Short mmCIF file of C-alpha atoms in Angstrom, two decimals:
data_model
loop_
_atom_site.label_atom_id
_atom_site.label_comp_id
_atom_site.label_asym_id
_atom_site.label_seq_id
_atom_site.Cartn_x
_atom_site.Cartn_y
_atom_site.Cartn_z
CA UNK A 2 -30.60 -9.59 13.07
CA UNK A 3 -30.81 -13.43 13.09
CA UNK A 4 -34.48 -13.13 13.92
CA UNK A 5 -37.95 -12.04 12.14
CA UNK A 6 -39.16 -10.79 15.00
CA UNK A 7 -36.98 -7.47 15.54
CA UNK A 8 -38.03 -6.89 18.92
CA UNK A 9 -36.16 -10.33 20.16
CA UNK A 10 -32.54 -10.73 19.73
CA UNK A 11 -30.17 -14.37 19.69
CA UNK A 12 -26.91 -14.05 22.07
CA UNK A 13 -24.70 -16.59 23.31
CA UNK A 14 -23.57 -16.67 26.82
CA UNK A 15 -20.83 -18.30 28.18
CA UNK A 16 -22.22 -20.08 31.20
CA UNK A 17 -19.73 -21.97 33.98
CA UNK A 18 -21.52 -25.93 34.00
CA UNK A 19 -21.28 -27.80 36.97
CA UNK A 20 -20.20 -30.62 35.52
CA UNK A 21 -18.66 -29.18 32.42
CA UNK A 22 -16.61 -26.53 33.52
CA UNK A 23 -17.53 -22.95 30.77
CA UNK A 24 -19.76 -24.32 27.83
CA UNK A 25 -21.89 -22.09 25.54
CA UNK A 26 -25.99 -21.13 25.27
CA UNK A 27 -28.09 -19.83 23.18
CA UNK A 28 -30.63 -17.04 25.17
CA UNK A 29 -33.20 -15.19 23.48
CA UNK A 30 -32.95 -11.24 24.79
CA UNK A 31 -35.15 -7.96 24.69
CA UNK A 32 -32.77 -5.36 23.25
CA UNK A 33 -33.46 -1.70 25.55
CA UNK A 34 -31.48 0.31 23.72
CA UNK A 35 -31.51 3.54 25.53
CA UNK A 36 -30.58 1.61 28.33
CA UNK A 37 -27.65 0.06 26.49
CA UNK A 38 -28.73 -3.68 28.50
CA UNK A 39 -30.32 -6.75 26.69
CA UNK A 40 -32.97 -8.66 29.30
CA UNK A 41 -33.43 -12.35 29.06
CA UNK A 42 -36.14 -13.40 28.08
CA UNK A 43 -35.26 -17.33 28.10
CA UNK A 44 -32.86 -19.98 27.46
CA UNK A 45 -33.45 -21.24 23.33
CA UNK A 46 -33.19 -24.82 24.25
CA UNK A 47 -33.20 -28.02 21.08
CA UNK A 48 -37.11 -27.56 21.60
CA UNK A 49 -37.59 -24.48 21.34
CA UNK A 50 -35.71 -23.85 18.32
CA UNK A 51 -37.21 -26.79 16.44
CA UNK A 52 -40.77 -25.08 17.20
CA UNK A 53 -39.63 -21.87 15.54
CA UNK A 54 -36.80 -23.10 13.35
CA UNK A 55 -38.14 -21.54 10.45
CA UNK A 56 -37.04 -17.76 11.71
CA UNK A 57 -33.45 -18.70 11.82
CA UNK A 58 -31.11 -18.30 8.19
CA UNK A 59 -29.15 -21.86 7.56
CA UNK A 60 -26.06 -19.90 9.05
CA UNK A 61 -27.24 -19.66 12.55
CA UNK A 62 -29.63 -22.80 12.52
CA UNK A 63 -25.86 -24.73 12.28
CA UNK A 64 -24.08 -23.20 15.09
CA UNK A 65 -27.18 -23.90 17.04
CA UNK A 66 -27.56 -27.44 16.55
CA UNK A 67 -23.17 -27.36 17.22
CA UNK A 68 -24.22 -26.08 19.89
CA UNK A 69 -27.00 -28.31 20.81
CA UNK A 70 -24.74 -31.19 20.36
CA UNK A 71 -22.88 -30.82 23.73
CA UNK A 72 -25.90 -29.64 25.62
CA UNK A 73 -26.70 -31.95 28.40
CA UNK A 74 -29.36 -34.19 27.38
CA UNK A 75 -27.30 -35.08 24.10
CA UNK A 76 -24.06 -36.01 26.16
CA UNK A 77 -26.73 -37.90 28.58
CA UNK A 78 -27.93 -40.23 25.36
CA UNK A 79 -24.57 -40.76 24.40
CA UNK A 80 -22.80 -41.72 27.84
CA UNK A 81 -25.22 -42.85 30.16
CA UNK A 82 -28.16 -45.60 30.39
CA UNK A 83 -29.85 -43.39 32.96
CA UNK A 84 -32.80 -41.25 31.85
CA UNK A 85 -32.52 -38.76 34.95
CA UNK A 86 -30.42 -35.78 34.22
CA UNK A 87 -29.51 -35.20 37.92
CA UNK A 88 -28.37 -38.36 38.16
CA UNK A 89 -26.45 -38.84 35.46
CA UNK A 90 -24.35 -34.90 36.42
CA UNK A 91 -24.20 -36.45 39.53
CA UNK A 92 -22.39 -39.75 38.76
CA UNK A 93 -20.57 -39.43 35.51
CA UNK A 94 -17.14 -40.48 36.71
CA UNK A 95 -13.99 -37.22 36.81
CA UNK A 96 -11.99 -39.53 34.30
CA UNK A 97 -15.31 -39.83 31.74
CA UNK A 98 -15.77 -36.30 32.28
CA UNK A 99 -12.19 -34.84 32.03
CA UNK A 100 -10.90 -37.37 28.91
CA UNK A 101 -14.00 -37.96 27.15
CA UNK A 102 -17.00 -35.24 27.99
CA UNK A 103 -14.42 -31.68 27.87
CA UNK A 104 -12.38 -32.58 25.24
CA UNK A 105 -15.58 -33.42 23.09
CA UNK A 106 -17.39 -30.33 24.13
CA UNK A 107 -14.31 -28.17 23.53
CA UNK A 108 -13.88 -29.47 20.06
CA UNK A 109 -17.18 -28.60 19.35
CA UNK A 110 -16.93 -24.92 20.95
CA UNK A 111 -13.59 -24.76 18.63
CA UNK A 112 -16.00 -25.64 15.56
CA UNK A 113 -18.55 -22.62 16.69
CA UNK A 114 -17.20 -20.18 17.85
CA UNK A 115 -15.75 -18.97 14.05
CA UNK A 116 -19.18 -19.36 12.89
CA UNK A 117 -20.71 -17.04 15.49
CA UNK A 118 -17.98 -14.65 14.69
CA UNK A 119 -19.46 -14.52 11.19
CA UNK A 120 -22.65 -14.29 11.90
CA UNK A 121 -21.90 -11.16 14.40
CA UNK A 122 -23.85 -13.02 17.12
CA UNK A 123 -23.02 -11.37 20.27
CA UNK A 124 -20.90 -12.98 23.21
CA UNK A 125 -21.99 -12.63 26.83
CA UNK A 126 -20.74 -13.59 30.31
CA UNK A 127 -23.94 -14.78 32.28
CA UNK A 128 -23.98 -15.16 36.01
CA UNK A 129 -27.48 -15.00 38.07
CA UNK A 130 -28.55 -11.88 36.98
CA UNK A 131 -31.41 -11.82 34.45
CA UNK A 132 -29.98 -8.45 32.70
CA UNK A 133 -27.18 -8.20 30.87
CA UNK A 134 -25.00 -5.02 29.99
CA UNK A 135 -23.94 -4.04 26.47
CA UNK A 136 -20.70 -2.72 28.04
CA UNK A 137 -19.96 -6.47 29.19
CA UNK A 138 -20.13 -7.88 26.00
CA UNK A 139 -17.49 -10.12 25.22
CA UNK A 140 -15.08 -8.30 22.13
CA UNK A 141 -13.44 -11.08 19.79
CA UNK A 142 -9.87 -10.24 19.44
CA UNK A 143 -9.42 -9.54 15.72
CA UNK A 144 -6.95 -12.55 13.82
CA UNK A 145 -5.25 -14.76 15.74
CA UNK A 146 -3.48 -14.31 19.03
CA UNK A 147 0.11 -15.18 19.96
CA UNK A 148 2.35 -15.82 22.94
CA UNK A 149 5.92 -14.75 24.22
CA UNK A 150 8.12 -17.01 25.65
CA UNK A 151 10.50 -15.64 27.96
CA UNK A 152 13.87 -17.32 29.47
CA UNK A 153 16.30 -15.56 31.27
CA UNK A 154 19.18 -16.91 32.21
CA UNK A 155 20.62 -16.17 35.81
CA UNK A 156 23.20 -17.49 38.10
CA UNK A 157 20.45 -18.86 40.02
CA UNK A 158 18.90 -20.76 37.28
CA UNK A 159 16.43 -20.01 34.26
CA UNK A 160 13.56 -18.02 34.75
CA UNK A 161 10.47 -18.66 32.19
CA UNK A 162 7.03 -17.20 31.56
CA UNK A 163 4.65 -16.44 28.99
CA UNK A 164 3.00 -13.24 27.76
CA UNK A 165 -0.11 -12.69 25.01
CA UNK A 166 0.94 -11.02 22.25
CA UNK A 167 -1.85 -9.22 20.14
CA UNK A 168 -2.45 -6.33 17.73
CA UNK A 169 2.00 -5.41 18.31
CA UNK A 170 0.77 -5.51 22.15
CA UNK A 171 2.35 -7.91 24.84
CA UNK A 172 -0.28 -8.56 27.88
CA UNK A 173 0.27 -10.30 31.24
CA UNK A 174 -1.52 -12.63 32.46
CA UNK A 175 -0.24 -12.15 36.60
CA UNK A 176 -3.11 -11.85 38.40
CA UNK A 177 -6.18 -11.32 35.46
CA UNK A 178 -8.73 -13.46 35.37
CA UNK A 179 -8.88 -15.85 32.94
CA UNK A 180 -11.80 -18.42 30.73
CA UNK A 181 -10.75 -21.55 28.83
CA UNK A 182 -13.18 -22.03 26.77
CA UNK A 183 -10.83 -24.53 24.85
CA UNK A 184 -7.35 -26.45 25.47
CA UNK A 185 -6.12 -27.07 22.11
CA UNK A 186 -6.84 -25.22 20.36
CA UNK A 187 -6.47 -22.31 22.68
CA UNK A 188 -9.48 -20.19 23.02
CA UNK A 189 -9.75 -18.34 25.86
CA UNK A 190 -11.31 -14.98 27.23
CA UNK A 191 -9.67 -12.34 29.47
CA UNK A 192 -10.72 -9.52 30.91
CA UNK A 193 -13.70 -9.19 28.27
CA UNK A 194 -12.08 -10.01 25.16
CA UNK A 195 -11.67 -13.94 23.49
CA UNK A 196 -8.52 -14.68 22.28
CA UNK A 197 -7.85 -17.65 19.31
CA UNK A 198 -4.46 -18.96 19.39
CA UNK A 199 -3.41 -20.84 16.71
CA UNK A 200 -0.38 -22.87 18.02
CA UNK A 201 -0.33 -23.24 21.97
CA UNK A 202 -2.49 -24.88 24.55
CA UNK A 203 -4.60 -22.88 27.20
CA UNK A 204 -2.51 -25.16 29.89
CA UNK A 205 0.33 -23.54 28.95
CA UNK A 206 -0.76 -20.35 30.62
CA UNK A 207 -2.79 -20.95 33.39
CA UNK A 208 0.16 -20.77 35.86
CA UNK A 209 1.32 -17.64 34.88
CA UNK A 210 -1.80 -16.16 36.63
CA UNK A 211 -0.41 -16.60 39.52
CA UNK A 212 3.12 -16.61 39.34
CA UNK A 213 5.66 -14.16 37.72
CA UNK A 214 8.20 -16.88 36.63
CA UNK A 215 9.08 -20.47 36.74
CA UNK A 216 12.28 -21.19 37.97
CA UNK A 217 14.38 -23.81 37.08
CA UNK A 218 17.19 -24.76 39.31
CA UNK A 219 20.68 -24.83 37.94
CA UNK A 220 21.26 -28.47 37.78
CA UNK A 221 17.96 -29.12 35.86
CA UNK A 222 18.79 -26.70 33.25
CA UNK A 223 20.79 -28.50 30.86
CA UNK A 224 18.10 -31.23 30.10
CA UNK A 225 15.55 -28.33 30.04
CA UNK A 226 17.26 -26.35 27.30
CA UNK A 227 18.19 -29.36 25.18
CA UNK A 228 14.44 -30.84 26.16
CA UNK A 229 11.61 -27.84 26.20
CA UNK A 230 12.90 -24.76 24.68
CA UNK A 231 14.32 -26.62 22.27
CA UNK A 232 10.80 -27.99 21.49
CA UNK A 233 9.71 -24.34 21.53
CA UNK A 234 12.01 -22.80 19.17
CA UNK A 235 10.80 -24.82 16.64
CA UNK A 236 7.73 -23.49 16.12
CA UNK A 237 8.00 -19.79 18.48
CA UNK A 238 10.11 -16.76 18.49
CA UNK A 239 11.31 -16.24 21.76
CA UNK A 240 12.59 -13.79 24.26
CA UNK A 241 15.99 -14.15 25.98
CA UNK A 242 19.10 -13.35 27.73
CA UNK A 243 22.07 -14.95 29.23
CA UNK A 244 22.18 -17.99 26.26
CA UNK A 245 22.58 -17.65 22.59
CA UNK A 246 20.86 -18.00 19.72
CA UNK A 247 22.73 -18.48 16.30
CA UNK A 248 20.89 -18.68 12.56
CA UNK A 249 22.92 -21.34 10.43
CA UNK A 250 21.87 -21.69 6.76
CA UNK A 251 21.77 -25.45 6.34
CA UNK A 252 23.72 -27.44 2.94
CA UNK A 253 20.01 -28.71 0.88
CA UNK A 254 19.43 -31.36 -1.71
CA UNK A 255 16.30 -32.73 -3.12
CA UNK A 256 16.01 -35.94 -4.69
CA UNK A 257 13.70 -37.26 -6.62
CA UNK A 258 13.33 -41.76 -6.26
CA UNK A 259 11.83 -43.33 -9.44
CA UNK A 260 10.16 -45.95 -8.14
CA UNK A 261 7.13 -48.84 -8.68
CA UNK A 262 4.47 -49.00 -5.87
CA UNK A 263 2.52 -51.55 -4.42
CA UNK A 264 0.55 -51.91 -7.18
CA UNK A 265 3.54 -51.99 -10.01
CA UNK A 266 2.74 -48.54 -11.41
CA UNK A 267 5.93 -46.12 -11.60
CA UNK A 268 5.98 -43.19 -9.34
CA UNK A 269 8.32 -40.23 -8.32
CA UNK A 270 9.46 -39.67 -5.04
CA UNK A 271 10.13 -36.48 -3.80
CA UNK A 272 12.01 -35.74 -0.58
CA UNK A 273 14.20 -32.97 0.84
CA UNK A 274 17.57 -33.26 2.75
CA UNK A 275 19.44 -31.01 4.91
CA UNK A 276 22.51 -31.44 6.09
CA UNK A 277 21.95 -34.96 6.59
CA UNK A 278 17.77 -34.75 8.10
CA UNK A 279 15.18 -35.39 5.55
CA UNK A 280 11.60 -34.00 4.63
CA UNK A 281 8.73 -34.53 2.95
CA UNK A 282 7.26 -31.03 1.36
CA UNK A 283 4.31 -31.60 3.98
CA UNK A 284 6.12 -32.16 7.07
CA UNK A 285 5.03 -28.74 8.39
CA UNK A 286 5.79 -28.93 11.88
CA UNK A 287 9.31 -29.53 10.91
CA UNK A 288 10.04 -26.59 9.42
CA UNK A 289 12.72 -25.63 11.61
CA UNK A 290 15.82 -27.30 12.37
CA UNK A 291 17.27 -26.74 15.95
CA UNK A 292 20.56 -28.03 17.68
CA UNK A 293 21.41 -27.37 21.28
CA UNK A 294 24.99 -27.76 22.09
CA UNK A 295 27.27 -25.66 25.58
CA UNK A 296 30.60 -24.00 23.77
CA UNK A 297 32.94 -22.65 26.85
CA UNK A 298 30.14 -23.30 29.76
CA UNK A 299 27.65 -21.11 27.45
CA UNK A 300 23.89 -22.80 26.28
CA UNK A 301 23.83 -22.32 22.55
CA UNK A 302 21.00 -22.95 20.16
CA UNK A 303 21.76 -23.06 16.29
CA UNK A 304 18.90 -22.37 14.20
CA UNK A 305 18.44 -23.50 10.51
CA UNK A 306 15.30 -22.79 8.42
CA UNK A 307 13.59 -25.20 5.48
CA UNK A 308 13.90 -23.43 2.12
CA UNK A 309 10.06 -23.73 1.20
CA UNK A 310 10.28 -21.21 -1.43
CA UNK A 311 13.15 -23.59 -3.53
CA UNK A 312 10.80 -26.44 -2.20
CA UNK A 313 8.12 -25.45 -3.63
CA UNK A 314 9.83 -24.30 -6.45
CA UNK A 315 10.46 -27.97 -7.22
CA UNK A 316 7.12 -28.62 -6.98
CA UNK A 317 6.01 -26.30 -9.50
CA UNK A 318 7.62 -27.00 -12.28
CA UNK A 319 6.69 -31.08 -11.83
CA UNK A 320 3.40 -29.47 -12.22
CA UNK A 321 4.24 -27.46 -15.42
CA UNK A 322 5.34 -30.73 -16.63
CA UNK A 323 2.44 -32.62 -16.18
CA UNK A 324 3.17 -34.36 -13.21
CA UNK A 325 0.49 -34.62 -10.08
CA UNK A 326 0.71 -35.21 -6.66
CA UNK A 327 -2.63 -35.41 -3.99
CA UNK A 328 0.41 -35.38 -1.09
CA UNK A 329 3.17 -33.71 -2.96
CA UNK A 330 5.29 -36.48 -2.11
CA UNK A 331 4.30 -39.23 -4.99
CA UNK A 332 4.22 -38.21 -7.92
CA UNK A 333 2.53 -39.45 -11.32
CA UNK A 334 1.98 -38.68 -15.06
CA UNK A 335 -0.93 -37.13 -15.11
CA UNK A 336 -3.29 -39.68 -17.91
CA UNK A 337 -0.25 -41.94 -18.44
CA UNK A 338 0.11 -45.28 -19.34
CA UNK A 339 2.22 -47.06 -16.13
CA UNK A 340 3.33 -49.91 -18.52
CA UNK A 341 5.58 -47.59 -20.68
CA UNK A 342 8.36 -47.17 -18.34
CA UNK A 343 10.69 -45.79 -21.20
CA UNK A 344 8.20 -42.45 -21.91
CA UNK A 345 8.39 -42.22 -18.08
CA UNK A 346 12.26 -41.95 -18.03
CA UNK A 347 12.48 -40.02 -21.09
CA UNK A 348 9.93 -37.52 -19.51
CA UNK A 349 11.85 -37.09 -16.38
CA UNK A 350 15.21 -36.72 -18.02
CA UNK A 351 13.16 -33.94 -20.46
CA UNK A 352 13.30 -31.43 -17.58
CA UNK A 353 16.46 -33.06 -15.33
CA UNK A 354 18.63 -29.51 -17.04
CA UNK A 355 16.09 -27.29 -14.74
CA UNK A 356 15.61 -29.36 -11.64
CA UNK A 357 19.28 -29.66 -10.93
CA UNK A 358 19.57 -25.81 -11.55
CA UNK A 359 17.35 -26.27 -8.19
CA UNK A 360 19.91 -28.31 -6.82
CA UNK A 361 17.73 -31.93 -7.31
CA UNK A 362 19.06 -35.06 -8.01
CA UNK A 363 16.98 -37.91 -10.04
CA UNK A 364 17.40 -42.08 -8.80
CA UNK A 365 15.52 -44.89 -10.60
CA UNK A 366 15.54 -48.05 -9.30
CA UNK A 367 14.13 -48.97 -12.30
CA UNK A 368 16.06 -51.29 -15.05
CA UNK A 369 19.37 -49.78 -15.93
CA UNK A 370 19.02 -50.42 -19.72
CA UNK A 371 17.20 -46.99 -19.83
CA UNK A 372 20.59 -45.29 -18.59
CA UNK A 373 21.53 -44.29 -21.90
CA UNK A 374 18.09 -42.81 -22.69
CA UNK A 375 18.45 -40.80 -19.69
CA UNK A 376 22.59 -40.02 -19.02
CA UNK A 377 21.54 -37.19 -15.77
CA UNK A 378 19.63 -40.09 -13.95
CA UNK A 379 21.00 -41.95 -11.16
CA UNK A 380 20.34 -45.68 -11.94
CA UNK A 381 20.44 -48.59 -9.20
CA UNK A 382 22.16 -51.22 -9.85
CA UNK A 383 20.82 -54.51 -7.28
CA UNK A 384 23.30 -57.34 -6.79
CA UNK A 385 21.13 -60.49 -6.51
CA UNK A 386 24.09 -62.07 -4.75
CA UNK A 387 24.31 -59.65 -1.58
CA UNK A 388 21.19 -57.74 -2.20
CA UNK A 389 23.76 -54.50 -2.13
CA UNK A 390 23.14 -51.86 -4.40
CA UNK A 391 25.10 -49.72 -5.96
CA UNK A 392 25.00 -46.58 -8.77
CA UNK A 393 25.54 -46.64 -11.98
#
């Protein structure tokens, strides 16, 4: 129980706004248990709780005042000079309210709703009625939700929709009805239960309540396979027929750049290449590599994943050699002095043996006298006449 008083229970409702579309409020209820229903007994506004703010644990008194920070005298203060409440509902523009006033307020229900999770506050759907039903309650879907995109390939074009996937079940969303409580990131609720989804916006499946497919005509298709589902294989598994899909395992290198920065201190730089694209070790929405090409009048995709195991092995054992990184991209001596750029080399060419086990290669741009110090290091050598470079 959030409160001292055992006899009164906190809940948060999800409550369709006017002006706001579905936001969230806090209601104090009167638990009949026998009955199995919870009556409301009022709506906790920023007053209330501030009278009696000492019954609440730090925990809850947070998602209240997240939750107080989109009610709508706060997002009066903040975007209107008007100090009537009808009139500023009445008149805030559908551009304010759609660009500015959602997106903040689903940002902040995105921020909340894990924390009422935690706390085990319960969920409700409120309408008119004063009593609310235990069997109602809104169930939070256990880890994160995920989505199925289907293309089927026909003679009369590609067909495409979406199903949820949760707990090894697929779910339709034809004809359910269906909450956003967020855009991105999705959070929605159907039937009774919220979904999180981790990597997909609520958009995305709205019209799939109403229709069983998307069709896309014949002539359309090749920019839409070398344009959408190729943005979607990168980052979904999908379902398909009538194209194919082929995994490729891609030719890698990583090179490390010895280099001075802006402010003359010597640095490593770390960066990946396959087959010819490059990547820094954080460039996580890049971990796939996808190529769309037609071979005898049939759409094929060719797949290639980033080796982050061997990427991070890389990574590791600059660590074990007392290198450091905030980005794991630049890398320094950890406690070293930047004006002995000889100790740098002759540290880097210490461990060059086991990075190029891992398939690494080491540049400098630093002065080539310290080639002979360090024979496994690629130095540049700059032509001052054409400003050409080549490699010693």
């Amino acid at each position: 129980m959030q409160l001292k008083n055992l006899e009164e229970k906190l809940i948060i409702a999800v409550v369709q706004h006017k002006s706001w579309d579905y936001i969230l409020v806090p209601y104090i209820v009167a638990e009949n248990i026998e009955k199995m229903t919870a009556d409301i007994l009022y709506r906790l506004t920023a007053v209330d709780y501030m009278k009696s703010k000492a019954d609440y644990s730090p925990e809850v008194s947070k998602i209240l005042k997240t939750i107080y920070s989109f009610d709508d005298n706060t997002l009066m203060k903040a975007h209107s000079k008007s100090n009537f409440l009808n009139e500023f509902l009445d008149k805030t523009s559908k551009p304010i309210t759609e660009k500015v006033i959602r997106p903040y307020i689903e940002k902040k229900i995105a921020d909340v709703i894990p924390l009422i999770i935690e706390q085990n506050i319960p969920f409700f759907f409120k309408s008119h009625n004063k009593t609310l039903y235990y069997e109602d309650e809104i169930k939070v879907a256990k880890d994160n939700a995920g989505v199925i995109f289907n293309f089927n390939k026909t003679e009369n074009g590609t067909e495409y929709f979406l199903n949820i996937k949760h707990d090894n079940k697929e779910i339709s969303l034809l004809n359910k009805d269906l909450i956003v409580l967020s855009n991105d990131p999705s959070i929605i609720i159907l039937g009774n239960i919220l979904y999180n989804f981790a990597d997909i916006d609520s958009k995305k499946l709205l019209p799939f309540l109403t229709k069983e497919a998307i069709l896309v005509a014949p002539q359309n298709e090749k920019a839409y396979y070398d344009t959408y589902i190729r943005k979607v294989l990168h980052s979904h598994t999908i379902k398909h027929t009538g194209f194919s899909i082929v995994e490729e395992e891609l030719k890698k290198q990583a090179k490390l750049s010895i280099e001075k920065n802006i402010e003359g201190k010597i640095v490593l730089i770390l960066k990946y290449h396959y087959d010819g694209a490059s990547y820094f070790f954080d460039d996580t929405k890049q971990n796939k590599i996808v190529d769309f090409s037609i071979e005898n009048e049939e759409f094929v995709f060719t797949i290639s994943q980033r080796d982050l195991t061997w990427e991070k092995e890389i990574i590791e054992i600059l660590g074990s050699n007392n290198f450091v990184s905030n980005d794991n991209k630049t890398f320094k001596i950890k406690d070293f002095d930047t004006d002995k750029e000889l100790v740098f080399i002759e540290k880097i060419a210490a461990i060059s043996n086991e990075l190029a086990d891992l398939n690494l290669i080491i540049k400098s741009n630093l002065d080539k006298k310290y080639a002979v110090k360090a024979p496994k290091i690629e130095f540049q050598i700059k032509k001052k006449m054409t400003g050409s470079t080549s490699t010693l």
